[in-house]
PDB file of C-alpha atoms in Angstrom:
ATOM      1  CA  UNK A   1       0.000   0.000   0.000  1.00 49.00           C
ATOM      2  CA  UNK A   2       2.922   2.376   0.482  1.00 57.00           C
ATOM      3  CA  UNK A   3       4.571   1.525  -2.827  1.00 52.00           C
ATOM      4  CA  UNK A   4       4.782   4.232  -5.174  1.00 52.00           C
ATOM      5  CA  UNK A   5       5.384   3.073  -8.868  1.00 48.00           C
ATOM      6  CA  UNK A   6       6.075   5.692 -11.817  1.00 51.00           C
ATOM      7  CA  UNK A   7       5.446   5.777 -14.998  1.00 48.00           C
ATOM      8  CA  UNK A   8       7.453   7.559 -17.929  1.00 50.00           C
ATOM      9  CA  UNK A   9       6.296   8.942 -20.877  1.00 46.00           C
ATOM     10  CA  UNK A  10       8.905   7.637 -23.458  1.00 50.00           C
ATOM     11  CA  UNK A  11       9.366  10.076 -26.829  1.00 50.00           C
ATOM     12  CA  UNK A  12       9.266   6.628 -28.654  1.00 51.00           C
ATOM     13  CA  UNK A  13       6.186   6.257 -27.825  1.00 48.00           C
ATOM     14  CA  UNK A  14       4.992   9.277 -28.780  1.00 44.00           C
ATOM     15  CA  UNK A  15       6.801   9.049 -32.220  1.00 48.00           C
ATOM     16  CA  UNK A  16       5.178   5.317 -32.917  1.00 51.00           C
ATOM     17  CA  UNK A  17       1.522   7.504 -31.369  1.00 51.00           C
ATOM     18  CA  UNK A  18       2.096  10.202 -34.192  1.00 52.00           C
ATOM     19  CA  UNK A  19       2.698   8.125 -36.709  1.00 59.00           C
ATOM     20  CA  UNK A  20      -0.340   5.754 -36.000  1.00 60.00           C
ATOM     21  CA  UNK A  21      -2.059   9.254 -36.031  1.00 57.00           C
ATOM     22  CA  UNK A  22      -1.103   9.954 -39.080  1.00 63.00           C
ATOM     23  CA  UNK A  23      -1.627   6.934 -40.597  1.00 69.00           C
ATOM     24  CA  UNK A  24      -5.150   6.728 -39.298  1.00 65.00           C
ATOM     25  CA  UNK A  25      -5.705  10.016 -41.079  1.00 59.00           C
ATOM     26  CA  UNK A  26      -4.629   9.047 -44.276  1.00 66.00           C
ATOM     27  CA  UNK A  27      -6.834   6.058 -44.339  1.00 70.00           C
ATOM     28  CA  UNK A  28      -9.811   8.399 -43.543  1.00 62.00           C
ATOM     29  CA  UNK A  29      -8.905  10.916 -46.490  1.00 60.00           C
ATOM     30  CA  UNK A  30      -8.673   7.880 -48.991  1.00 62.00           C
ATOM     31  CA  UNK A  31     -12.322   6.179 -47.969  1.00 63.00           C
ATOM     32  CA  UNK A  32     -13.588   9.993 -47.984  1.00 56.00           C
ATOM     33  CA  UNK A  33     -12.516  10.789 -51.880  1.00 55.00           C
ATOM     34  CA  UNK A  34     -13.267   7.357 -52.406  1.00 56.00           C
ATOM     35  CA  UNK A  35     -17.046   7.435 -51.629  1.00 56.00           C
ATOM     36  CA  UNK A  36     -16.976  10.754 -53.579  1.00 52.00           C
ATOM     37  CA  UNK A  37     -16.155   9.160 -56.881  1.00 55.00           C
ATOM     38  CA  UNK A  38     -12.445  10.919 -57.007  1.00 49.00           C
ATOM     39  CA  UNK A  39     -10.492   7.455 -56.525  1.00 48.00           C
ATOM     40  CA  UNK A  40      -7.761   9.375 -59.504  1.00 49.00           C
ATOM     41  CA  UNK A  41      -7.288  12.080 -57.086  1.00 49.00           C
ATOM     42  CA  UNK A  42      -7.598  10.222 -53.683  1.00 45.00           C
ATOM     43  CA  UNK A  43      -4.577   8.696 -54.872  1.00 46.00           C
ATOM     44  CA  UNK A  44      -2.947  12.030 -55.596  1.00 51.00           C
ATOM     45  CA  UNK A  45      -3.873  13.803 -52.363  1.00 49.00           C
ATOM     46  CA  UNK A  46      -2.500  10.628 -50.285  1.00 50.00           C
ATOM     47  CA  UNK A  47       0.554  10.841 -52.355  1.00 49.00           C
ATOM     48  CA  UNK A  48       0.677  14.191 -51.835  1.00 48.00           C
ATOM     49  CA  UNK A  49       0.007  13.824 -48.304  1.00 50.00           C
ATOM     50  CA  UNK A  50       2.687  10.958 -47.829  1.00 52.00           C
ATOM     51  CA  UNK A  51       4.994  12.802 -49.168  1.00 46.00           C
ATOM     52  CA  UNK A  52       4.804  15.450 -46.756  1.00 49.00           C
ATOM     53  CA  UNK A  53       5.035  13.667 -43.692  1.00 52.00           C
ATOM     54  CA  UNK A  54       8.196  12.118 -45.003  1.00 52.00           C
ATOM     55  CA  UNK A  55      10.101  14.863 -45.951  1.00 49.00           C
ATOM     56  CA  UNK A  56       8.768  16.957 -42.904  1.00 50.00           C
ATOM     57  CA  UNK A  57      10.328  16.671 -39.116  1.00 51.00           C
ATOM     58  CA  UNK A  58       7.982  14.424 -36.918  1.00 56.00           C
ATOM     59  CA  UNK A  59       6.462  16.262 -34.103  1.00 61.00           C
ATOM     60  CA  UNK A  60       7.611  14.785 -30.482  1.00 74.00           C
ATOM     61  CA  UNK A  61       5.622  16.548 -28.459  1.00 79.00           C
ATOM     62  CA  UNK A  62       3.156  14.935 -26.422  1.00 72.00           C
ATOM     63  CA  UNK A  63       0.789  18.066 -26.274  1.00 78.00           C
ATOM     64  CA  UNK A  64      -0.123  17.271 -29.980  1.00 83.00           C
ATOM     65  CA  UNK A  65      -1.606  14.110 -29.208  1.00 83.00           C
ATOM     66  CA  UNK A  66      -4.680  11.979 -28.457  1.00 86.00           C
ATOM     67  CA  UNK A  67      -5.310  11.105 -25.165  1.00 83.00           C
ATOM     68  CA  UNK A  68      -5.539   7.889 -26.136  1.00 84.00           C
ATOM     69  CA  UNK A  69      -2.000   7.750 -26.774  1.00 85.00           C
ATOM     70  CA  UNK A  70      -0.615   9.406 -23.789  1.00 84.00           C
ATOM     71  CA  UNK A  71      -0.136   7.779 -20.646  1.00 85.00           C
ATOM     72  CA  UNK A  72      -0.847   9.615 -17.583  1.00 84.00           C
ATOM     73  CA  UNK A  73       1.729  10.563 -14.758  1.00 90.00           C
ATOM     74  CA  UNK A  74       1.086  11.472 -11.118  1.00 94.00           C
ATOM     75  CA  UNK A  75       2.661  12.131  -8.177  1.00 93.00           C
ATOM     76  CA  UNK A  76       2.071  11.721  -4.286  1.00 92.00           C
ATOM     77  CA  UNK A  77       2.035  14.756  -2.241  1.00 95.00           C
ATOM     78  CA  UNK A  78       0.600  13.515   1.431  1.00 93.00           C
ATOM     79  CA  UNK A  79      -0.927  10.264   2.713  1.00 90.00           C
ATOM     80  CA  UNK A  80      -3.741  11.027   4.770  1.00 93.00           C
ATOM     81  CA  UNK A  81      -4.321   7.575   6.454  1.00 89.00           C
ATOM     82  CA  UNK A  82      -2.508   4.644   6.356  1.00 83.00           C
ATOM     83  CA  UNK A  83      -4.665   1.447   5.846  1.00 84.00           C
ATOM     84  CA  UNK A  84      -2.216  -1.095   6.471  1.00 85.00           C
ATOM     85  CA  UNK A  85      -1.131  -2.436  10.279  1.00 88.00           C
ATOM     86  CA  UNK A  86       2.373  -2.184  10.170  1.00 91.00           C
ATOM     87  CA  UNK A  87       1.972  -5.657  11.241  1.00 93.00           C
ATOM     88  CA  UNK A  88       4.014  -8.957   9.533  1.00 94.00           C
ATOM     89  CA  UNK A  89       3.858 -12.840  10.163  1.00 95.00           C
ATOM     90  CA  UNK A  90       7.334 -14.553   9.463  1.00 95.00           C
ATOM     91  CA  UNK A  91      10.976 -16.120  10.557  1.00 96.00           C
ATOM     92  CA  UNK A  92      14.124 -14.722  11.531  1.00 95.00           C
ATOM     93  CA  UNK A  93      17.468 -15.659  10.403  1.00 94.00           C
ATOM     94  CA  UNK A  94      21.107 -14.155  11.308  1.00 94.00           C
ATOM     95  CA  UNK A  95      22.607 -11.878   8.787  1.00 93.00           C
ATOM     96  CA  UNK A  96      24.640 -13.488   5.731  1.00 90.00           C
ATOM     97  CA  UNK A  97      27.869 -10.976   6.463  1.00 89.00           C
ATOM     98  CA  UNK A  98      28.663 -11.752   9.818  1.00 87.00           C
ATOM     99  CA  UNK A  99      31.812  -9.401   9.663  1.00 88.00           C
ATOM    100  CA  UNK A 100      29.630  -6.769   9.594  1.00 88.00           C
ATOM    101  CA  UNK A 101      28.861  -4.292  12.501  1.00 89.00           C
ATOM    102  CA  UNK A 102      24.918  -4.527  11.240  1.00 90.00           C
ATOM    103  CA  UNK A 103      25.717  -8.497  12.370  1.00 92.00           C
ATOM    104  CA  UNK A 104      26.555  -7.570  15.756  1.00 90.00           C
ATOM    105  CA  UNK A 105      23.469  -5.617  16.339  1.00 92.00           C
ATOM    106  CA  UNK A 106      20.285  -6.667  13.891  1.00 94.00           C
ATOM    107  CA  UNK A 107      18.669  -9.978  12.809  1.00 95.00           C
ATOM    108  CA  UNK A 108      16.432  -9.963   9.728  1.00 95.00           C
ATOM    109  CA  UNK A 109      12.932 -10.584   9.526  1.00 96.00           C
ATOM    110  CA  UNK A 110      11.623 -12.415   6.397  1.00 95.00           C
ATOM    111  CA  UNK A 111       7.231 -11.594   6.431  1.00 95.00           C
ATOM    112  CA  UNK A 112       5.302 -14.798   5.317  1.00 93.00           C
ATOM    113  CA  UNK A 113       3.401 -11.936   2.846  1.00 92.00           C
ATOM    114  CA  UNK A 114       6.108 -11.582   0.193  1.00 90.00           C
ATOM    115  CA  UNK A 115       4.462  -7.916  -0.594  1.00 90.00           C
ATOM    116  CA  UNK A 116       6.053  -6.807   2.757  1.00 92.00           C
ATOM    117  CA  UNK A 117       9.581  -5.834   2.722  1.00 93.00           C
ATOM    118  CA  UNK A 118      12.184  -7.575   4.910  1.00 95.00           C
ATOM    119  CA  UNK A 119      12.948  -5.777   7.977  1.00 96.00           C
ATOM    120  CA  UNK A 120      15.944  -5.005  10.203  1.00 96.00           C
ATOM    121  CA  UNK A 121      14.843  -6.134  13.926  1.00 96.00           C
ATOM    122  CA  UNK A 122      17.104  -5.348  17.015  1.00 95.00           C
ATOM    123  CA  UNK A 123      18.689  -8.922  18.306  1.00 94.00           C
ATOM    124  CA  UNK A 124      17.365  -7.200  21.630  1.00 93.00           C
ATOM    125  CA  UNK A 125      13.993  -7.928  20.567  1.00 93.00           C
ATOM    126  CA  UNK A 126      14.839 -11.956  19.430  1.00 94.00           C
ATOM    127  CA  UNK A 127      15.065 -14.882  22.041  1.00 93.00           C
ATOM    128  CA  UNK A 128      18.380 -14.491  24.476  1.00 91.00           C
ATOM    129  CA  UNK A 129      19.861 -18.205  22.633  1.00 92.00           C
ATOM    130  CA  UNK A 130      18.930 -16.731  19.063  1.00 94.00           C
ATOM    131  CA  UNK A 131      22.871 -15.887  17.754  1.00 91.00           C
ATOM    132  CA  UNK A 132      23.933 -19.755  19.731  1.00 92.00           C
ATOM    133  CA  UNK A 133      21.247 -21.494  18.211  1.00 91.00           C
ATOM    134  CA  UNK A 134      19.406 -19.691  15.252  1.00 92.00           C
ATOM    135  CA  UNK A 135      18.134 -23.114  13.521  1.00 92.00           C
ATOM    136  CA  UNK A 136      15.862 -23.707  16.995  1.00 92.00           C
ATOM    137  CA  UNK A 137      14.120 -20.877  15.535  1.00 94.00           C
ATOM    138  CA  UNK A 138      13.782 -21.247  11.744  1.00 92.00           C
ATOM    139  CA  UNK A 139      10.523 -22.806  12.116  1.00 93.00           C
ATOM    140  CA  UNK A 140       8.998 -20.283  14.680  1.00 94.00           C
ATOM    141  CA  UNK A 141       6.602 -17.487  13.897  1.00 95.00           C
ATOM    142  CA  UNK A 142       6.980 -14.041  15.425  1.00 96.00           C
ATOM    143  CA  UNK A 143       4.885 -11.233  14.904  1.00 95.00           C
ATOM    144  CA  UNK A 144       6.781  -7.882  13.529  1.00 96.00           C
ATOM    145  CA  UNK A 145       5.478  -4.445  13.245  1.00 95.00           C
ATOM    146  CA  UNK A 146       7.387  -1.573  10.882  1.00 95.00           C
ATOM    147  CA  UNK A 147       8.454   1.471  12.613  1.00 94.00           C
ATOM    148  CA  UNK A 148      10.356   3.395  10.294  1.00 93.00           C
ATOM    149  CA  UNK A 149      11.927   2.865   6.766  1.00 91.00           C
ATOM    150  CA  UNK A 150      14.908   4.924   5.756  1.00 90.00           C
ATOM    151  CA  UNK A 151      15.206   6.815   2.610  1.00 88.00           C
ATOM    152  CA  UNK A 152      19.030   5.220   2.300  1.00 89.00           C
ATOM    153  CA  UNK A 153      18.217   1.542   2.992  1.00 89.00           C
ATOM    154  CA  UNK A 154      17.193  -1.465   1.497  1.00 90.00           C
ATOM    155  CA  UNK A 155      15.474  -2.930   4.359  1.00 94.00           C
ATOM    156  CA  UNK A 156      12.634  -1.605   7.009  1.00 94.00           C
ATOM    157  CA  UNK A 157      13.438  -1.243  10.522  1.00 95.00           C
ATOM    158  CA  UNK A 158      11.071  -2.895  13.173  1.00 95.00           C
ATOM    159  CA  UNK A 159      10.346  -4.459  16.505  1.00 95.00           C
ATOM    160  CA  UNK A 160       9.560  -8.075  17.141  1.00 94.00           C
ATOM    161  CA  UNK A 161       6.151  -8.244  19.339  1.00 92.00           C
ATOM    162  CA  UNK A 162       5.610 -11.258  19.986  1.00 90.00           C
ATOM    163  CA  UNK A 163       6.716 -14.936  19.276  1.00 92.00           C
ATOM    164  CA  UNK A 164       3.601 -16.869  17.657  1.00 94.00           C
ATOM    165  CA  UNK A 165       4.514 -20.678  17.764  1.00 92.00           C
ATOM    166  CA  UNK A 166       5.173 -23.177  15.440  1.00 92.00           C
ATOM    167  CA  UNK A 167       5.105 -22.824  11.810  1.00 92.00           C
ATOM    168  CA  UNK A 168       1.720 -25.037  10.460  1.00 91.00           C
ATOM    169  CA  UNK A 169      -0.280 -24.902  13.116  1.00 93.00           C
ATOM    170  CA  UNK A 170      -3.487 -23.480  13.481  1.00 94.00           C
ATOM    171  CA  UNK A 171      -3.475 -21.462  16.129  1.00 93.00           C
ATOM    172  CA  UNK A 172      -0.116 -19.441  15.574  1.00 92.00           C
ATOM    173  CA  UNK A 173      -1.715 -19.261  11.692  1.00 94.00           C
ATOM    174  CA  UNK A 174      -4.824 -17.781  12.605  1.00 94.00           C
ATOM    175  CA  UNK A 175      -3.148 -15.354  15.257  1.00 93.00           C
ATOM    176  CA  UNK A 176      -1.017 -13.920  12.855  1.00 93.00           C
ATOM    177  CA  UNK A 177      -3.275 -13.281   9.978  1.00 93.00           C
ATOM    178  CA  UNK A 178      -5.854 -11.687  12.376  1.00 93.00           C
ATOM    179  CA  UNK A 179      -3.024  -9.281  13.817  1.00 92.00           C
ATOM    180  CA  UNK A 180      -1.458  -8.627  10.155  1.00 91.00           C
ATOM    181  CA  UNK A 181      -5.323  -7.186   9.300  1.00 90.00           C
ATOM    182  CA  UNK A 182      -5.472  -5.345  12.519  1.00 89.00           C
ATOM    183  CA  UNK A 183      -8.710  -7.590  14.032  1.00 91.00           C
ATOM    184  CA  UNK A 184      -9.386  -7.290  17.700  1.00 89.00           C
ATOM    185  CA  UNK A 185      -9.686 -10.764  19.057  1.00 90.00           C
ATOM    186  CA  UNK A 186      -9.276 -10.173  22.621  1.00 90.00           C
ATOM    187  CA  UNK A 187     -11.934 -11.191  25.240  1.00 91.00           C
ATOM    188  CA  UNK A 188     -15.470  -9.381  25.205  1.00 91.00           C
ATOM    189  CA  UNK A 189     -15.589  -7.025  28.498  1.00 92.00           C
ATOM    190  CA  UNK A 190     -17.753  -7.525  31.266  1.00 91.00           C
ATOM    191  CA  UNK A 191     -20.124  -4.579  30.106  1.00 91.00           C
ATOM    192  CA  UNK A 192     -20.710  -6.371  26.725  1.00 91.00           C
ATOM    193  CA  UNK A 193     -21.572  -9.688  28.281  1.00 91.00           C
ATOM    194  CA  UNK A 194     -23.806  -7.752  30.736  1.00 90.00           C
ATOM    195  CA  UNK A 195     -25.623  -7.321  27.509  1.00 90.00           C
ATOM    196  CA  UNK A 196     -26.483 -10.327  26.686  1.00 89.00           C
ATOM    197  CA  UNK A 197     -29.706 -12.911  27.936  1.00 87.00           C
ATOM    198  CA  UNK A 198     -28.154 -14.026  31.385  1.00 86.00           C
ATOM    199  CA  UNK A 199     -31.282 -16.658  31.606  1.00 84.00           C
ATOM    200  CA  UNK A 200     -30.565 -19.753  29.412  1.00 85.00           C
ATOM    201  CA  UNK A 201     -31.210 -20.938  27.960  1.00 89.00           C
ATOM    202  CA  UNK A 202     -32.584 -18.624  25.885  1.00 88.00           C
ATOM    203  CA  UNK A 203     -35.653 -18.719  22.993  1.00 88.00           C
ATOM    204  CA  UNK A 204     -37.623 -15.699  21.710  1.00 87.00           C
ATOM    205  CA  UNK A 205     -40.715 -14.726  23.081  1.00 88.00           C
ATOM    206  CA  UNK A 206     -44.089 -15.254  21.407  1.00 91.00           C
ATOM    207  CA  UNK A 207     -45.090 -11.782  20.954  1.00 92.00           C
ATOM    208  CA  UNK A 208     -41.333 -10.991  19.525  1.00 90.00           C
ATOM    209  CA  UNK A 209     -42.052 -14.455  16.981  1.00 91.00           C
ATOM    210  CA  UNK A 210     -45.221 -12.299  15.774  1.00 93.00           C
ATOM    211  CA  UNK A 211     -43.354  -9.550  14.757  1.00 94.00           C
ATOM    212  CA  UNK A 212     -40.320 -11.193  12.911  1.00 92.00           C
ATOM    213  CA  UNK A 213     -40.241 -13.289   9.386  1.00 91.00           C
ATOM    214  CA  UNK A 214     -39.638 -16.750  10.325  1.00 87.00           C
ATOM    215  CA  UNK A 215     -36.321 -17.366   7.646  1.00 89.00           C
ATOM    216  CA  UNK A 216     -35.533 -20.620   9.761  1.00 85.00           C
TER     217      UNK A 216
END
């Protein structure tokens, strides 16, 4: 959701649009003298017409054209809510360089959801035996959330939140994908059970039957 992707106008384009044009145009003259009974000078006005275009510069600007040749071009100037949770299902792994100083501090986080990018996560965050004993973990789900994403780097930075369980099961599965979509499964409050029938169990009353379509 926070992918921006470009498009370029490309002045070959715009050259192959003109000359379509222009083509198109020519076609239209001929069937027009055509139908008028001029087929003798239909051919010399195309001629004529051909003859031009070749010996004349072709027009690159894009102004001159269609809009069914152009392509159109924007550009994002402020996000004013941001739909997605921040929120990834996937594995950790130790860095490939481990020479580097980024070795002695991060881990990266691979999301299950290959349109989220990898992320830098603090070895703070992963399980004290993690840099002794990374395989233990290559089948564990954790739950990471994106905090910032610098301008200068391949990779997001974020915190680990919360170790899932194993890979495959249904529980750690279900967990995830209901936190990566931002649903509230927590318990139901007091107050909201208060609403409910306490007397069960419970049917529905004969004077509320009256009133309602039976769709049973």
């Amino acid at each position: 959701p926070d992918v921006i992707i470009e498009a370029q106008f490309d002045d070959n384009d715009a050259e192959h649009g003109q000359d379509h044009l222009q083509d198109m145009l020519t076609d239209d003259i001929k069937k027009l003298s055509l139908d008028a009974g001029e087929k003798g000078k239909a051919a010399g006005v195309t001629g004529v017409h051909r003859a031009k275009q070749d010996d004349g510069p072709k027009s690159n600007d894009p102004r001159l054209l269609p809009d069914e040749f152009l392509q159109r071009t924007a550009k994002v100037v402020y996000i004013l809510e941001k739909k997605h949770s921040r929120a990834a299902t996937g594995f950790i792994k130790l860095l490939a360089d481990r020479n580097s100083e980024l070795f002695k501090r991060c881990a990266m986080f691979s999301p299950v959801d290959h349109r989220v990018p990898r992320i830098y996560v603090p070895l703070a965050d992963c399980p004290p035996d993690f840099v002794t004993k990374p395989e233990a973990y290559s089948q564990m789900l954790f739950i990471c959330r994106i905090v910032d994403w610098k301008e200068d780097s391949n990779f997001a930075s974020g915190q680990l939140c919360k170790s899932l369980g194993q890979a495959g099961e249904i529980e750690p599965e279900t967990e995830g994908i209901l936190t990566e979509y931002g649903v509230d499964f927590s318990d139901f409050s007091s107050e909201v059970l208060e609403c409910l029938p306490q007397n069960l169990p419970w049917v529905v009353s004969p004077g509320e039957l009256a009133k309602r379509r039976d769709l049973r």
